[in-house]
Coordinates of N, CA and C in Angstrom, one line a residue:
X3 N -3.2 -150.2 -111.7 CA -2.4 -151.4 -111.9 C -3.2 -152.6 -111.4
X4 N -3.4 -153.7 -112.2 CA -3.9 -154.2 -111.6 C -3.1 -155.8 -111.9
X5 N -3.6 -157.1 -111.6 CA -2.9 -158.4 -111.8 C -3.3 -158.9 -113.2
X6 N -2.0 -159.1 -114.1 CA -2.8 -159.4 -115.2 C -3.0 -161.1 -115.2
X7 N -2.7 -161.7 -114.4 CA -2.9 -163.0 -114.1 C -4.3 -163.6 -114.2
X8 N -4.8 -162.3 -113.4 CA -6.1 -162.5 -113.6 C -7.7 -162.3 -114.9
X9 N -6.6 -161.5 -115.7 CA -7.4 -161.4 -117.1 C -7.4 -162.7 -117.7
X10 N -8.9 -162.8 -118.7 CA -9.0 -164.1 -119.6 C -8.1 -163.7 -120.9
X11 N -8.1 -162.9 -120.9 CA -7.3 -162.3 -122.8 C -5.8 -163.0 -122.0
X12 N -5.3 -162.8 -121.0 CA -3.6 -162.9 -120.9 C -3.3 -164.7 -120.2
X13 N -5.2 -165.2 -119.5 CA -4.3 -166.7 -119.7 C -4.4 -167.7 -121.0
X14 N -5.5 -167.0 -121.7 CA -5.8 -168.0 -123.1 C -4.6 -167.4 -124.1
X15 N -4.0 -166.1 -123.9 CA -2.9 -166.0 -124.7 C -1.1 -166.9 -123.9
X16 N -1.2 -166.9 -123.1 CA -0.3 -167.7 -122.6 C -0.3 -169.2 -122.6
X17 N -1.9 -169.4 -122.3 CA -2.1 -171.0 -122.7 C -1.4 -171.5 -124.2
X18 N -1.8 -170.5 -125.3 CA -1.5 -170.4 -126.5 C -0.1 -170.7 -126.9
X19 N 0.7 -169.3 -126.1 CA 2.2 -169.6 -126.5 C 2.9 -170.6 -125.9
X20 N 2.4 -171.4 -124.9 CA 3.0 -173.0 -124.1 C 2.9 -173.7 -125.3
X21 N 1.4 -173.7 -126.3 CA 1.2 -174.6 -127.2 C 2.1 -174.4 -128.4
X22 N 2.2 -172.7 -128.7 CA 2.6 -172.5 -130.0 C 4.3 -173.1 -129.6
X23 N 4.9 -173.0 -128.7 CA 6.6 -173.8 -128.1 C 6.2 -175.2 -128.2
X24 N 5.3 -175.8 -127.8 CA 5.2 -177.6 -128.0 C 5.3 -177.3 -129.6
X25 N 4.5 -176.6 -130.5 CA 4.5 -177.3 -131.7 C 5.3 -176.8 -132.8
X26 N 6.2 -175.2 -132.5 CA 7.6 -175.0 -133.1 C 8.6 -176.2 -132.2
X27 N 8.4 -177.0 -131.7 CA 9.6 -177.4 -131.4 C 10.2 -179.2 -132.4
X28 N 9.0 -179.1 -133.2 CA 8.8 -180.1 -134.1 C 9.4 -179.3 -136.0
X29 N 9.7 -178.2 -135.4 CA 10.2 -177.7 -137.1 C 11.4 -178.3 -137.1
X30 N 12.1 -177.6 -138.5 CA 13.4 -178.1 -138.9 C 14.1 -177.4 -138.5
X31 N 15.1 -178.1 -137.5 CA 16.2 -177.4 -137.0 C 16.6 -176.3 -137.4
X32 N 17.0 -176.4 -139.1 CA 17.1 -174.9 -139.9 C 16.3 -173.9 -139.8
X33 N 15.6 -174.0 -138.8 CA 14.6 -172.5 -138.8 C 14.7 -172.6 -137.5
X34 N 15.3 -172.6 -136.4 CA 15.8 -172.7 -135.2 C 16.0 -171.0 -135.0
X35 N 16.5 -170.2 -135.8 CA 16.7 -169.0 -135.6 C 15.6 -168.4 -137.0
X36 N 15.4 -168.9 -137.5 CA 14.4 -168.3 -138.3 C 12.6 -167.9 -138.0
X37 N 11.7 -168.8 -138.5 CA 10.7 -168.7 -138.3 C 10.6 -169.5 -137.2
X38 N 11.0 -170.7 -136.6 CA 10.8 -170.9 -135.2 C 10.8 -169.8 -134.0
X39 N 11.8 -168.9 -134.0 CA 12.1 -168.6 -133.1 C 11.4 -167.2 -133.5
X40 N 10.9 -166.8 -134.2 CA 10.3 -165.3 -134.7 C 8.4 -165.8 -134.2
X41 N 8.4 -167.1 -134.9 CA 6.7 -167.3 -134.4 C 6.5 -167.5 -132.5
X42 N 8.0 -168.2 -132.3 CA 8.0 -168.3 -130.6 C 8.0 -166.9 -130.2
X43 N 8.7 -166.0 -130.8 CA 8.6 -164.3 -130.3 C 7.3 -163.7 -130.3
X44 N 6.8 -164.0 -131.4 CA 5.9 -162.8 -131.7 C 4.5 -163.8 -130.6
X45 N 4.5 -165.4 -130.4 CA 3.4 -165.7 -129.7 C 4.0 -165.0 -128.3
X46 N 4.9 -165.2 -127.3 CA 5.8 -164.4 -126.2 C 5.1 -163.1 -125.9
X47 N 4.7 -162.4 -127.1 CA 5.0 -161.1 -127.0 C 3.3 -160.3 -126.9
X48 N 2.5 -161.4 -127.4 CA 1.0 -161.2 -126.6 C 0.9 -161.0 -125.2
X49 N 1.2 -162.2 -124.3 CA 0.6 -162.2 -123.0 C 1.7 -161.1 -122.2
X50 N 3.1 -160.7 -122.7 CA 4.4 -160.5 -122.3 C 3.6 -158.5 -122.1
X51 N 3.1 -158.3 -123.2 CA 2.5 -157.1 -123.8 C 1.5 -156.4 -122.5
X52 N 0.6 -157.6 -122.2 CA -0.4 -157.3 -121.5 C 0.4 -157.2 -120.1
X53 N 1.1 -158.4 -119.9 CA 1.6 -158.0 -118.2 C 2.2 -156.6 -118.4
X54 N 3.2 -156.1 -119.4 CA 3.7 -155.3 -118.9 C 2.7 -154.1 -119.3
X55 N 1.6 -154.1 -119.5 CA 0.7 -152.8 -119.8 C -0.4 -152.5 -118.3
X56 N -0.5 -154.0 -117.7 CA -1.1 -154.1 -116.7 C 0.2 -153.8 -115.1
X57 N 1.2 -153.7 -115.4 CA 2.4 -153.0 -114.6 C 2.6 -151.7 -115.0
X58 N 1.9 -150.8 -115.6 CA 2.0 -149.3 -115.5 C 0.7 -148.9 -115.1
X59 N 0.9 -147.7 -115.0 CA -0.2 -146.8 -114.6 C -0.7 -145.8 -115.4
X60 N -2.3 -146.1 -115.4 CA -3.2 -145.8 -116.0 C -3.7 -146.5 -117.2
X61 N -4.6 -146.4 -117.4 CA -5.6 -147.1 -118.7 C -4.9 -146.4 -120.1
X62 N -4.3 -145.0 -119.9 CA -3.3 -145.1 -121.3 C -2.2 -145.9 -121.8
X63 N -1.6 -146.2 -120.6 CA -0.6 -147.1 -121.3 C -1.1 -148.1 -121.3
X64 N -2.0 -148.6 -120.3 CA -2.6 -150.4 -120.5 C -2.8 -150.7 -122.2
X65 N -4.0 -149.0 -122.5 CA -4.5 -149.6 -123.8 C -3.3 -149.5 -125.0
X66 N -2.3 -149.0 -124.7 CA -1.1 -148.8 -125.5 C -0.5 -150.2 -125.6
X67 N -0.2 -151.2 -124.7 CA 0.5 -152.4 -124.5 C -0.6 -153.1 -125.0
X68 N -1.9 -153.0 -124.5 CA -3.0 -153.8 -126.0 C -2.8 -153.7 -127.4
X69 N -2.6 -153.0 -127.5 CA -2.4 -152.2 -129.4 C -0.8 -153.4 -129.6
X70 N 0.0 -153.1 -128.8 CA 1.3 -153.8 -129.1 C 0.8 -155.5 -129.5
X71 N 0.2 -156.2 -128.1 CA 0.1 -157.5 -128.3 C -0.9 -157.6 -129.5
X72 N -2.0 -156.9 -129.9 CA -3.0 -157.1 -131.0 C -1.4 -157.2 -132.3
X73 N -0.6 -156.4 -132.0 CA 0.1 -156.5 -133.3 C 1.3 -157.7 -133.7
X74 N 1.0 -158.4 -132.3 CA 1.7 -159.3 -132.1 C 1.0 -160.3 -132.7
X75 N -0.1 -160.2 -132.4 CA -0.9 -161.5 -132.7 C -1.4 -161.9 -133.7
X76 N -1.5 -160.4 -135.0 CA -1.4 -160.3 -136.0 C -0.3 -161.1 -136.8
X77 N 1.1 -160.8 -136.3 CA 2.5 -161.3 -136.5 C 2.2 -162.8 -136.5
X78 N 1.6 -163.1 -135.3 CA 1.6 -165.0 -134.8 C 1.1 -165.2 -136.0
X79 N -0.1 -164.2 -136.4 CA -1.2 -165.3 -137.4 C -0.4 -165.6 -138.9
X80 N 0.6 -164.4 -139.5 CA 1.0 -164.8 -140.7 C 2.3 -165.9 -140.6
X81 N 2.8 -166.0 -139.2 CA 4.1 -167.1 -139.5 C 3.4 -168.0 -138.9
X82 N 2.1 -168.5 -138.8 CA 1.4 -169.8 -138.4 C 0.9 -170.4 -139.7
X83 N 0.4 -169.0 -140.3 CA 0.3 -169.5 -141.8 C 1.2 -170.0 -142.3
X84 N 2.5 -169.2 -142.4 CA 3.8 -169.8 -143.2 C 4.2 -171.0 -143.3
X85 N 4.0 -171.2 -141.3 CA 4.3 -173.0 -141.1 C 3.8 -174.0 -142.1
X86 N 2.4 -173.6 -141.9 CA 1.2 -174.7 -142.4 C 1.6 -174.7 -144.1
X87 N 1.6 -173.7 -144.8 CA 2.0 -173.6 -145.8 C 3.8 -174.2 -146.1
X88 N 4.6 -174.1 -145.2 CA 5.8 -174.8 -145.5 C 5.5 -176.3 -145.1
X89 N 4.4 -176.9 -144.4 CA 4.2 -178.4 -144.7 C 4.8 -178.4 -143.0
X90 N 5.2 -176.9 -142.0 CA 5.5 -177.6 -141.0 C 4.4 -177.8 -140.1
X91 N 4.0 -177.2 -140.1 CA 2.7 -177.1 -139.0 C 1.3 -178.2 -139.9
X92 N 0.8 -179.1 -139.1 CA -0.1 -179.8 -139.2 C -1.8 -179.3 -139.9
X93 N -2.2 -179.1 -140.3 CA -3.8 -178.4 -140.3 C -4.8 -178.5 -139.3
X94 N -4.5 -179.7 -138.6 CA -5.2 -179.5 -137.1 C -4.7 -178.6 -136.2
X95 N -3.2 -178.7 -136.1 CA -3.1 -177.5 -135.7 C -3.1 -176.7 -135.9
X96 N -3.1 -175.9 -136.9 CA -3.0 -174.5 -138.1 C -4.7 -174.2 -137.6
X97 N -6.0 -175.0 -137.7 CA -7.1 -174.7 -137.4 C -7.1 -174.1 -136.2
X98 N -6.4 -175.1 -134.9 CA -6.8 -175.1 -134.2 C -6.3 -173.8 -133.2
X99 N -5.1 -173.1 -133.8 CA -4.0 -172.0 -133.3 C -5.1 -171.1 -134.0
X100 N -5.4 -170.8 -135.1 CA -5.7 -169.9 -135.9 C -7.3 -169.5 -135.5
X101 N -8.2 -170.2 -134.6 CA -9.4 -169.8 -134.1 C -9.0 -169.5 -132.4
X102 N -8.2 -170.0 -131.8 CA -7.7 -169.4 -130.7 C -7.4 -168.5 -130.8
X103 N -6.4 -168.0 -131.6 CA -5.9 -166.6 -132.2 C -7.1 -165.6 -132.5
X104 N -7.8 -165.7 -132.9 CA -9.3 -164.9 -133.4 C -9.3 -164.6 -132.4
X105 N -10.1 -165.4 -131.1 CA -10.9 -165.3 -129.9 C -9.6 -164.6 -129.5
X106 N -8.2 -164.7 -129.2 CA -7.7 -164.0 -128.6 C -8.1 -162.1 -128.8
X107 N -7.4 -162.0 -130.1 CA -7.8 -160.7 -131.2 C -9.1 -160.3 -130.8
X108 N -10.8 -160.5 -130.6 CA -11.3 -160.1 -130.3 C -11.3 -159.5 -128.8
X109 N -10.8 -160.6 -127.5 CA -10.7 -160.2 -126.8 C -10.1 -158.5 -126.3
X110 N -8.9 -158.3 -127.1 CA -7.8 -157.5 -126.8 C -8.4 -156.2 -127.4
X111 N -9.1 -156.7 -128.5 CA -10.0 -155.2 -128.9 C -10.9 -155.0 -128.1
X112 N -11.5 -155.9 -127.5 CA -12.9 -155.4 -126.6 C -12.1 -154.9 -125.4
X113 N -11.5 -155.3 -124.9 CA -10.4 -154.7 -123.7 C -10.0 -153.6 -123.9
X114 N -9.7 -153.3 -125.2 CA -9.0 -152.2 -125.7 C -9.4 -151.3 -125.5
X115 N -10.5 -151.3 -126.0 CA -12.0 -150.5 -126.2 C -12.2 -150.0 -125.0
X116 N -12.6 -151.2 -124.0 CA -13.0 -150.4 -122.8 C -12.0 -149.5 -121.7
X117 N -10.6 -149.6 -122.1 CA -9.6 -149.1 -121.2 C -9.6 -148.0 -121.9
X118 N -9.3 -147.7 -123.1 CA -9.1 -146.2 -124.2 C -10.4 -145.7 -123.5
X119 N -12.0 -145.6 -123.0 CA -13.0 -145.1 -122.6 C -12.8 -144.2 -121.5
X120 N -11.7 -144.8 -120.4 CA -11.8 -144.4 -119.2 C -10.3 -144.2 -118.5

């Protein structure tokens, strides 16, 4: 068990979902329960993944709750797209969520990697 506070994969994904809530909070009300609230989920559900993988015991379940947030973050990346493509999300931001998101993704694999090892 260890503090997932202290991993880089779970503050740059948390830094992330603070941003990805500042900038769903600019859609149209009408998507309030729709893609607002599915892209605020699915960003939630990266860093949310890792704490709770870094709250059990052993490197199987850690690397199991990795697999989850990688799929999460997958999820972020197609309703980030959707935004930008609905005209709601900005292209600085759409760039700028969408290479965070990478760096996150690789992180979570190389983590992954080395917990499934041992």
């Amino acid at each position: 068990m260890q503090d997932f506070k202290n991993l880089e994969v779970w503050k740059k994904s948390h830094s992330l979902t603070l941003d990805i809530y500042r900038i769903t909070s600019r859609f149209p009300k009408s998507e309030l329960y729709g893609l607002t609230g599915q892209t605020r989920r699915s960003a939630a559900s990266i860093p949310a993944n890792i704490a709770e993988g870094c709250g059990r015991y052993g490197n199987a379940e850690l690397t199991r709750f990795l697999r989850i947030s990688m799929g999460s973050a997958s999820e972020l990346e197609y309703h980030i797209l959707l935004a930008h493509d609905l005209n709601y999300m900005p292209t600085e931001d759409y760039n700028s969520i969408s290479r965070r998101l990478t760096e996150i993704k690789r992180m979570l694999t190389g983590l992954s990697k080395r917990t499934s090892r041992t």
